[in-house]
CSV table of C-alpha atoms and ligand atoms in Angstrom, one decimal:
chain,number,residue,atom,x,y,z
A,18,MET,CA,71.4,-84.1,-1.1
A,19,HIS,CA,68.1,-85.7,-0.3
A,20,ILE,CA,65.2,-83.3,-0.8
A,21,PRO,CA,62.0,-84.6,1.0
A,22,LEU,CA,59.2,-85.5,-1.4
A,23,ARG,CA,56.8,-83.2,0.2
A,24,GLN,CA,59.2,-80.2,-0.4
A,25,LEU,CA,59.4,-81.2,-4.1
A,26,PHE,CA,55.6,-81.5,-4.2
A,27,LEU,CA,55.2,-78.0,-2.9
A,28,ALA,CA,57.9,-76.6,-5.2
A,29,HIS,CA,57.0,-78.3,-8.5
A,30,VAL,CA,53.4,-79.6,-8.4
A,31,ALA,CA,50.9,-76.9,-9.1
A,32,GLN,CA,48.8,-76.3,-6.1
A,33,THR,CA,45.0,-75.6,-6.0
A,34,SER,CA,45.1,-74.0,-2.5
A,35,PRO,CA,47.6,-72.5,-0.1
A,36,ALA,CA,47.0,-75.5,2.3
A,37,PRO,CA,47.0,-78.8,0.5
A,38,LEU,CA,46.5,-81.9,2.7
A,39,GLY,CA,49.9,-83.1,1.6
A,40,LEU,CA,49.6,-86.7,2.9
A,41,GLU,CA,52.2,-89.0,1.4
A,42,ILE,CA,50.5,-92.2,0.4
A,43,GLU,CA,52.5,-95.2,-0.6
A,44,ARG,CA,49.8,-97.7,-1.3
A,45,ALA,CA,46.0,-98.1,-1.3
A,46,GLU,CA,43.8,-101.1,-1.0
A,47,GLY,CA,40.0,-101.3,-0.4
A,48,ILE,CA,39.0,-98.5,1.9
A,49,TRP,CA,42.6,-98.0,3.2
A,50,LEU,CA,45.3,-95.6,2.3
A,51,TYR,CA,48.8,-96.5,3.6
A,52,GLY,CA,51.5,-93.9,4.4
A,53,LYS,CA,55.0,-94.2,5.8
A,54,GLU,CA,55.9,-95.7,9.1
A,55,GLY,CA,52.9,-97.8,9.4
A,56,LYS,CA,50.4,-94.9,9.2
A,57,ARG,CA,47.1,-95.7,7.6
A,58,TRP,CA,43.8,-93.9,7.0
A,59,ILE,CA,40.3,-95.0,6.1
A,60,ASP,CA,39.3,-93.2,2.9
A,61,PHE,CA,35.9,-91.9,4.0
A,62,ILE,CA,35.4,-89.7,0.9
A,63,SER,CA,36.5,-92.2,-1.8
A,64,GLY,CA,39.0,-89.6,-3.3
A,65,ILE,CA,35.9,-87.4,-3.6
A,66,SER,CA,33.3,-89.9,-4.9
A,67,VAL,CA,35.7,-91.8,-7.2
A,68,SER,CA,36.6,-95.1,-5.4
A,69,ASN,CA,33.1,-96.4,-5.2
A,70,VAL,CA,34.3,-100.0,-5.4
A,71,GLY,CA,37.3,-99.2,-3.2
A,72,HIS,CA,40.9,-98.8,-4.2
A,73,ARG,CA,42.5,-101.4,-6.5
A,74,HIS,CA,39.5,-103.7,-6.6
A,75,PRO,CA,40.8,-107.0,-8.0
A,76,HIS,CA,38.1,-107.2,-10.6
A,77,VAL,CA,39.1,-103.7,-11.9
A,78,LEU,CA,42.8,-104.6,-11.8
A,79,ALA,CA,42.3,-107.8,-13.8
A,80,ALA,CA,40.3,-105.9,-16.4
A,81,ILE,CA,43.0,-103.2,-16.7
A,82,GLN,CA,45.7,-105.9,-17.0
A,83,HIS,CA,43.7,-107.8,-19.6
A,84,GLN,CA,43.4,-104.6,-21.7
A,85,LEU,CA,47.1,-103.6,-21.2
A,86,ASP,CA,48.1,-106.9,-22.8
A,87,ARG,CA,46.0,-106.0,-25.9
A,88,TYR,CA,46.3,-102.3,-26.7
A,89,MET,CA,46.3,-98.9,-25.2
A,90,HIS,CA,45.7,-95.8,-27.4
A,91,LEU,CA,45.1,-96.5,-31.1
A,92,MET,CA,43.5,-93.5,-32.7
A,93,VAL,CA,41.6,-90.4,-31.8
A,94,TYR,CA,38.1,-91.1,-30.4
A,95,GLY,CA,35.4,-92.4,-32.6
A,96,GLU,CA,37.3,-93.8,-35.6
A,97,TYR,CA,38.1,-97.4,-34.8
A,98,VAL,CA,35.9,-100.1,-33.4
A,99,GLN,CA,37.4,-100.7,-29.9
A,100,SER,CA,35.7,-103.5,-28.0
A,101,PRO,CA,36.2,-102.0,-24.5
A,102,GLN,CA,34.3,-98.9,-25.6
A,103,VAL,CA,31.5,-100.8,-27.4
A,104,LYS,CA,30.9,-103.2,-24.4
A,105,LEU,CA,30.8,-100.3,-22.0
A,106,ALA,CA,28.5,-98.2,-24.1
A,107,SER,CA,26.1,-101.1,-24.6
A,108,ALA,CA,26.1,-101.8,-20.8
A,109,LEU,CA,25.5,-98.1,-20.0
A,110,ALA,CA,22.6,-98.0,-22.5
A,111,GLU,CA,21.1,-100.9,-20.5
A,112,VAL,CA,21.3,-99.1,-17.1
A,113,SER,CA,20.0,-95.7,-18.3
A,114,ASP,CA,16.3,-96.1,-19.2
A,115,GLY,CA,16.6,-95.8,-23.0
A,116,LEU,CA,19.4,-93.3,-23.3
A,117,ASP,CA,21.3,-95.5,-25.8
A,118,CYS,CA,24.2,-93.5,-27.1
A,119,VAL,CA,27.4,-92.6,-25.2
A,120,TYR,CA,30.0,-90.0,-25.9
A,121,PHE,CA,33.2,-90.8,-24.0
A,122,VAL,CA,35.5,-88.2,-22.6
A,123,ASN,CA,38.2,-88.0,-19.9
A,124,SER,CA,36.7,-86.1,-17.0
A,125,GLY,CA,33.6,-84.6,-15.4
A,126,THR,CA,34.0,-81.1,-16.7
A,127,GLU,CA,34.5,-82.5,-20.2
A,128,ALA,CA,31.2,-84.3,-19.9
A,129,THR,CA,29.6,-81.0,-19.0
A,130,GLU,CA,31.2,-79.1,-21.8
A,131,GLY,CA,30.2,-81.7,-24.4
A,132,ALA,CA,26.6,-81.8,-23.1
A,133,LEU,CA,26.3,-78.0,-23.3
A,134,LYS,CA,27.5,-78.0,-26.9
A,135,LEU,CA,25.1,-80.8,-27.7
A,136,ALA,CA,22.2,-78.9,-26.2
A,137,ARG,CA,22.9,-75.7,-28.1
A,138,ARG,CA,23.5,-77.6,-31.3
A,139,ALA,CA,20.4,-79.8,-31.1
A,140,THR,CA,18.0,-77.0,-30.0
A,141,GLY,CA,19.4,-74.1,-31.9
A,142,ARG,CA,18.8,-72.1,-28.7
A,143,THR,CA,21.5,-70.5,-26.5
A,144,LYS,CA,20.1,-70.0,-22.9
A,145,LEU,CA,21.5,-72.3,-20.3
A,146,ILE,CA,20.1,-72.7,-16.8
A,147,SER,CA,21.7,-74.0,-13.6
A,148,PHE,CA,21.3,-73.7,-9.9
A,149,ARG,CA,23.1,-71.8,-7.2
A,150,ASN,CA,25.7,-73.6,-5.1
A,151,ALA,CA,26.2,-76.2,-7.9
A,152,TYR,CA,29.5,-77.3,-9.2
A,153,HIS,CA,29.7,-78.8,-12.7
A,154,GLY,CA,33.4,-78.4,-13.5
A,155,SER,CA,36.2,-75.8,-13.8
A,156,THR,CA,36.6,-75.2,-17.5
A,157,MET,CA,35.1,-72.1,-19.1
A,158,GLY,CA,31.7,-73.6,-20.1
A,159,SER,CA,31.1,-75.5,-16.9
A,160,LEU,CA,32.4,-72.7,-14.8
A,161,SER,CA,29.8,-70.4,-16.4
A,162,LEU,CA,27.2,-72.6,-14.8
A,163,MET,CA,28.5,-71.6,-11.4
A,164,SER,CA,26.9,-68.6,-9.8
A,165,GLU,CA,29.3,-67.8,-6.9
A,166,PRO,CA,31.2,-64.6,-7.9
A,167,MET,CA,34.2,-65.4,-5.6
A,168,PHE,CA,35.0,-68.3,-7.9
A,169,THR,CA,33.9,-66.9,-11.2
A,170,ASP,CA,34.6,-63.1,-11.2
A,171,PRO,CA,38.4,-63.4,-11.8
A,172,PHE,CA,37.8,-65.5,-14.9
A,173,LYS,CA,35.1,-63.3,-16.6
A,174,PRO,CA,33.9,-63.0,-19.3
A,175,LEU,CA,32.5,-66.5,-19.2
A,176,ILE,CA,30.0,-67.8,-21.8
A,177,PRO,CA,27.0,-65.7,-22.2
A,178,ASP,CA,23.3,-66.4,-21.7
A,179,VAL,CA,23.5,-68.5,-18.5
A,180,ILE,CA,21.0,-68.0,-15.7
A,181,HIS,CA,21.3,-69.3,-12.2
A,182,LEU,CA,18.2,-70.2,-10.1
A,183,ASP,CA,17.7,-70.8,-6.4
A,184,SER,CA,17.2,-74.5,-6.0
A,185,GLY,CA,13.7,-75.2,-4.5
A,186,ASP,CA,12.2,-71.9,-5.8
A,187,ILE,CA,9.2,-73.1,-7.9
A,188,ASN,CA,8.4,-69.6,-9.3
A,189,ALA,CA,12.0,-69.3,-10.6
A,190,LEU,CA,11.4,-72.2,-13.0
A,191,GLU,CA,9.5,-69.7,-15.2
A,192,ALA,CA,12.9,-68.7,-16.4
A,193,ILE,CA,12.9,-72.0,-18.3
A,194,ASP,CA,11.3,-70.9,-21.6
A,195,GLU,CA,11.2,-71.5,-25.4
A,196,SER,CA,14.7,-69.9,-25.7
A,197,THR,CA,16.3,-72.3,-23.2
A,198,ALA,CA,18.6,-74.9,-24.6
A,199,ALA,CA,19.1,-76.8,-21.4
A,200,VAL,CA,18.7,-77.0,-17.7
A,201,VAL,CA,21.6,-78.6,-15.8
A,202,PHE,CA,20.8,-80.0,-12.4
A,203,GLU,CA,21.9,-82.5,-9.7
A,204,CYS,CA,19.4,-84.7,-7.9
A,205,VAL,CA,21.7,-84.6,-4.9
A,206,ARG,CA,23.5,-81.3,-4.9
A,207,GLY,CA,27.1,-82.5,-4.1
A,208,GLU,CA,29.1,-79.4,-3.3
A,209,ALA,CA,26.1,-77.7,-1.7
A,210,GLY,CA,26.6,-80.3,1.1
A,211,ALA,CA,24.8,-83.4,-0.3
A,212,ILE,CA,21.4,-81.9,-0.4
A,213,PRO,CA,18.7,-84.0,-2.2
A,214,LEU,CA,16.1,-82.3,-4.3
A,215,ASP,CA,12.5,-82.7,-3.3
A,216,GLN,CA,10.5,-85.1,-5.4
A,217,SER,CA,8.0,-82.5,-6.4
A,218,TYR,CA,10.7,-80.0,-7.4
A,219,ALA,CA,12.6,-82.5,-9.5
A,220,GLN,CA,9.2,-83.3,-11.2
A,221,ALA,CA,8.5,-79.6,-11.7
A,222,ILE,CA,11.9,-79.0,-13.4
A,223,MET,CA,11.2,-81.9,-15.8
A,224,ASP,CA,7.7,-80.7,-16.5
A,225,ARG,CA,8.9,-77.2,-17.3
A,226,CYS,CA,11.6,-78.7,-19.6
A,227,ARG,CA,9.0,-80.8,-21.4
A,228,SER,CA,6.6,-78.0,-21.9
A,229,THR,CA,9.2,-75.6,-23.3
A,230,GLY,CA,11.4,-78.0,-25.3
A,231,ALA,CA,14.4,-77.3,-23.1
A,232,LEU,CA,16.7,-80.3,-22.6
A,233,LEU,CA,17.1,-81.7,-19.1
A,234,ILE,CA,20.8,-82.5,-18.2
A,235,ALA,CA,21.3,-84.6,-15.0
A,236,ASP,CA,24.8,-84.1,-13.6
A,237,GLU,CA,25.5,-87.6,-12.1
A,238,ILE,CA,29.2,-87.0,-11.9
A,239,GLN,CA,29.2,-87.3,-8.2
A,240,SER,CA,25.9,-89.0,-7.6
A,241,GLY,CA,26.2,-91.7,-10.3
A,242,PHE,CA,27.6,-95.2,-10.4
A,243,GLY,CA,25.7,-96.5,-7.4
A,244,ARG,CA,26.7,-93.7,-4.9
A,245,THR,CA,23.1,-93.0,-3.8
A,246,GLY,CA,21.9,-96.6,-4.0
A,247,THR,CA,20.4,-96.6,-7.5
A,248,PHE,CA,22.8,-96.7,-10.5
A,249,PHE,CA,22.0,-93.0,-11.2
A,250,ALA,CA,20.4,-90.7,-8.6
A,251,TYR,CA,17.7,-89.6,-11.0
A,252,GLN,CA,16.3,-93.1,-10.8
A,253,HIS,CA,15.0,-92.5,-7.3
A,254,TYR,CA,12.8,-89.8,-8.8
A,255,GLY,CA,11.1,-91.5,-11.6
A,256,ILE,CA,12.2,-88.8,-14.0
A,257,ARG,CA,14.0,-89.2,-17.3
A,258,PRO,CA,16.7,-86.7,-18.3
A,259,ASP,CA,17.6,-86.1,-21.9
A,260,ILE,CA,21.3,-86.1,-21.2
A,261,VAL,CA,23.2,-87.7,-18.3
A,262,LEU,CA,26.7,-86.7,-17.2
A,263,MET,CA,29.1,-89.1,-15.5
A,264,ALA,CA,32.7,-89.4,-14.5
A,265,LYS,CA,34.5,-89.8,-11.1
A,266,GLY,CA,33.3,-93.2,-9.8
A,267,MET,CA,32.8,-94.5,-13.4
A,268,GLY,CA,36.4,-95.6,-13.9
A,269,GLY,CA,37.0,-97.5,-10.6
A,270,GLY,CA,40.1,-95.2,-10.1
A,271,MET,CA,40.9,-94.6,-13.8
A,272,PRO,CA,40.1,-91.3,-15.5
A,273,ILE,CA,37.1,-91.4,-17.7
A,274,GLY,CA,33.8,-89.5,-18.2
A,275,ALA,CA,30.9,-89.6,-20.5
A,276,PHE,CA,27.6,-87.9,-21.5
A,277,LEU,CA,24.7,-90.1,-22.5
A,278,ALA,CA,21.7,-89.2,-24.7
A,279,GLY,CA,19.3,-90.8,-27.1
A,280,ARG,CA,20.9,-91.7,-30.5
A,281,ASP,CA,18.9,-89.1,-32.5
A,282,LEU,CA,19.9,-86.3,-30.2
A,283,MET,CA,23.6,-87.3,-30.0
A,284,HIS,CA,23.6,-87.6,-33.8
A,285,SER,CA,23.6,-83.8,-34.0
A,286,LEU,CA,27.2,-83.7,-32.9
A,287,SER,CA,28.4,-85.6,-35.9
A,288,ASN,CA,26.9,-83.4,-38.7
A,289,ASN,CA,26.6,-79.7,-39.4
A,290,PRO,CA,29.4,-79.4,-38.6
A,291,VAL,CA,31.0,-82.8,-39.0
A,292,LEU,CA,33.4,-83.3,-36.1
A,293,GLY,CA,31.2,-81.1,-33.9
A,294,HIS,CA,32.9,-82.4,-30.8
A,295,ILE,CA,36.2,-84.3,-30.8
A,296,THR,CA,38.7,-85.7,-28.3
A,297,THR,CA,42.0,-87.6,-28.6
A,298,PHE,CA,41.9,-89.7,-25.5
A,299,GLY,CA,38.2,-89.8,-24.6
A,300,GLY,CA,37.1,-93.4,-23.9
A,301,HIS,CA,40.7,-94.6,-23.5
A,302,PRO,CA,40.5,-98.4,-23.9
A,303,VAL,CA,42.2,-99.1,-20.5
A,304,SER,CA,39.8,-96.7,-18.7
A,305,CYS,CA,36.8,-98.2,-20.5
A,306,ALA,CA,37.9,-101.7,-19.4
A,307,ALA,CA,38.2,-100.5,-15.8
A,308,ALA,CA,34.8,-98.8,-16.1
A,309,MET,CA,33.1,-101.9,-17.4
A,310,ALA,CA,34.5,-103.9,-14.5
A,311,THR,CA,33.3,-101.2,-12.1
A,312,LEU,CA,29.9,-101.2,-13.7
A,313,GLU,CA,29.7,-105.0,-13.2
A,314,LEU,CA,30.6,-104.7,-9.5
A,315,ILE,CA,28.0,-102.0,-8.9
A,316,ARG,CA,25.2,-103.5,-11.0
A,317,THR,CA,24.5,-106.4,-8.7
A,318,PRO,CA,21.2,-107.2,-7.1
A,319,GLU,CA,22.7,-106.7,-3.6
A,320,MET,CA,24.3,-103.2,-4.1
A,321,PRO,CA,21.1,-101.1,-3.6
A,322,SER,CA,20.3,-102.7,-0.2
A,323,GLN,CA,24.0,-102.7,0.8
A,324,VAL,CA,24.1,-98.9,0.3
A,325,ALA,CA,20.7,-98.5,2.0
A,326,ASN,CA,21.9,-100.5,5.0
A,327,HIS,CA,25.2,-98.5,5.3
A,328,GLU,CA,23.2,-95.3,5.1
A,329,ALA,CA,20.8,-96.5,7.8
A,330,PHE,CA,23.7,-97.5,10.0
A,331,ILE,CA,25.4,-94.1,9.6
A,332,ARG,CA,22.3,-92.2,10.4
A,333,LYS,CA,21.6,-94.3,13.5
A,334,ARG,CA,25.2,-94.3,14.8
A,335,LEU,CA,26.1,-90.7,14.2
A,336,GLN,CA,23.7,-89.3,16.8
A,337,HIS,CA,25.4,-86.7,18.9
A,338,PRO,CA,24.4,-83.2,20.0
A,339,GLY,CA,27.3,-81.7,18.1
A,340,ILE,CA,26.0,-83.1,14.8
A,341,LEU,CA,23.0,-80.9,13.9
A,342,GLU,CA,21.9,-82.9,10.9
A,343,ILE,CA,22.8,-85.7,8.5
A,344,SER,CA,21.8,-84.9,4.9
A,345,GLY,CA,22.0,-86.7,1.6
A,346,ARG,CA,21.1,-90.0,0.1
A,347,GLY,CA,22.7,-93.4,0.1
A,348,LEU,CA,26.5,-92.9,0.6
A,349,LEU,CA,26.5,-89.3,-0.5
A,350,LEU,CA,26.0,-87.8,2.9
A,351,SER,CA,27.1,-84.9,5.0
A,352,ALA,CA,27.2,-84.1,8.8
A,353,ARG,CA,26.4,-80.5,9.6
A,354,PHE,CA,28.0,-78.7,12.6
A,355,ARG,CA,27.2,-75.4,14.3
A,356,ASP,CA,29.7,-73.5,12.3
A,357,GLU,CA,32.6,-73.8,9.8
A,358,HIS,CA,35.3,-73.7,12.6
A,359,THR,CA,33.8,-76.7,14.4
A,360,ALA,CA,33.5,-78.7,11.1
A,361,GLN,CA,37.1,-77.9,10.3
A,362,ALA,CA,38.3,-78.9,13.7
A,363,VAL,CA,36.4,-82.2,13.5
A,364,ILE,CA,37.9,-82.9,10.0
A,365,ARG,CA,41.4,-82.2,11.3
A,366,HIS,CA,40.9,-84.5,14.3
A,367,CYS,CA,39.6,-87.3,12.1
A,368,ILE,CA,42.6,-87.1,9.7
A,369,GLU,CA,45.0,-87.1,12.6
A,370,ASN,CA,43.3,-90.2,13.9
A,371,GLY,CA,43.2,-92.2,10.7
A,372,LEU,CA,40.0,-91.1,8.9
A,373,ILE,CA,40.1,-89.0,5.8
A,374,THR,CA,37.2,-86.7,5.4
A,375,ASP,CA,36.7,-83.2,4.0
A,376,TRP,CA,34.3,-80.2,3.7
A,377,PHE,CA,32.2,-79.1,0.7
A,378,LEU,CA,32.9,-76.2,-1.7
A,379,PHE,CA,29.7,-74.4,-0.8
A,380,ALA,CA,29.1,-75.9,2.7
A,381,PRO,CA,32.2,-75.4,4.9
A,382,ASP,CA,30.1,-76.2,8.0
A,383,ARG,CA,29.6,-79.8,6.8
A,384,LEU,CA,31.7,-82.9,6.8
A,385,ARG,CA,31.8,-85.3,3.9
A,386,ILE,CA,30.6,-88.9,4.4
A,387,SER,CA,31.1,-90.9,1.2
A,388,PRO,CA,33.1,-94.0,1.8
A,389,PRO,CA,33.5,-96.8,-0.9
A,390,LEU,CA,30.2,-98.6,-1.4
A,391,THR,CA,32.1,-101.8,-0.7
A,392,ILE,CA,33.0,-100.8,2.9
A,393,SER,CA,32.2,-103.7,5.3
A,394,PRO,CA,29.9,-103.2,8.3
A,395,GLN,CA,32.9,-103.6,10.6
A,396,GLU,CA,35.0,-101.0,8.7
A,397,LEU,CA,32.0,-98.6,8.7
A,398,GLU,CA,31.6,-99.0,12.5
A,399,LEU,CA,35.3,-98.3,13.0
A,400,ALA,CA,35.0,-95.2,10.8
A,401,CYS,CA,32.0,-93.9,12.7
A,402,ASP,CA,33.8,-94.5,16.0
A,403,ILE,CA,36.7,-92.3,14.9
A,404,LEU,CA,34.3,-89.6,13.7
A,405,LEU,CA,32.3,-89.7,16.9
A,406,ASN,CA,35.5,-89.4,19.0
A,407,ALA,CA,36.4,-86.3,16.9
A,408,VAL,CA,33.0,-84.8,17.5
A,409,GLU,CA,33.2,-85.5,21.2
A,410,ALA,CA,36.7,-83.9,21.3
A,411,CYS,CA,35.7,-80.8,19.3
A,412,CYS,CA,32.1,-80.2,20.3
A,413,GLY,CA,32.5,-81.0,24.0
B,15,PMP,N1,30.0,-82.2,-11.5
B,15,PMP,C1,30.0,-82.5,-10.2
B,15,PMP,C2,28.7,-82.7,-9.5
B,15,PMP,C3,31.2,-82.7,-9.5
B,15,PMP,O1,31.2,-83.1,-8.2
B,15,PMP,C4,32.4,-82.5,-10.2
B,15,PMP,C5,33.8,-82.7,-9.5
B,15,PMP,N2,33.8,-82.4,-8.1
B,15,PMP,C6,32.4,-82.2,-11.5
B,15,PMP,C7,31.2,-82.0,-12.2
B,15,PMP,C8,33.7,-82.0,-12.3
B,15,PMP,O2,34.4,-83.2,-12.5
B,15,PMP,P1,35.9,-83.2,-12.8
B,15,PMP,O3,36.7,-82.7,-11.6
B,15,PMP,O4,36.2,-84.6,-13.2
B,15,PMP,O5,36.1,-82.2,-14.0
């Protein structure tokens, strides 16, 4: 008896919601996802900020193939000298303003967890500070940084001594004091609906950290690897975090994450206790090779202006009375609608007509605009046309 794949998916693959998208994808290339019977969709969200260089970029595929022919896993992280890790770490040190030591992990939430441990270990302090409507991961430590009780209450008790501040509230920054180990923040708050920080607020967070000795942790998991135009979003602001988190777009479609810090700071994870943070698969050689190829594609002189041109096109093209606002920076953008129902209707209409988009965890009235950075002007025009048709159909 033939059981449809979708039925097996619903029966045996753990679900994260009662209503998964459930599209059956057979192949992906560039900005396109291909399904059965000639169906195809533009991936306008890059698999949620992952496929920054598109799907199956030939340069990434060649790097993966090259590494597959040499070795895959050899030994738990940090014991052997593995050239894909060393090359990638050296390249990351070059793009991150003097943060010259990388700890490789497998995902975004692991980067957050490692950084929280590093901050507590290095400062000897316990208090952690984050901002409301921020998402830094789903495991116990990173979940503790989330303030929304709907998502956190069923899993309590979480880790103690975490304070959540309203982003933009200057007076609230007084909570950052001499007992604070770290402040975790995003320059463009992804799940709040792609909302950039004001320059003065970003500066104020950094100043407060400097005057109290709290470490500044920039979560670049969604905003990094070129997504906002600069390699990391904090580079728009002229600030310098102590620790940078990355994942998602980093691997060009392969799983990898990292946290980056100065060598002296990072050193505190390898003594007192020795093996203060360990991982088996962190920095998998094939993922590192893919990440190096991705970094090479993003770190070109043309990429910042390409992203800026795409952003300008989107802002100009998506003018419609139904779209109340376009927020964000570079290609981490959102379109806001009058309410959640309208946004959901537009999203559904887009997907039915060949454009994959989505909402945000803390902004269901917004639609996600984060295509691969490598999208061509013609492809972007086509995507905007499908979106505008949906807005026209749903907003009248
Ligand atoms: N931080 C941010 C800003 C994110 O957007 C995400 C994922 N949406 C994470 C952390 C967690 O990453 P992961 O899903 O790889 O654990």
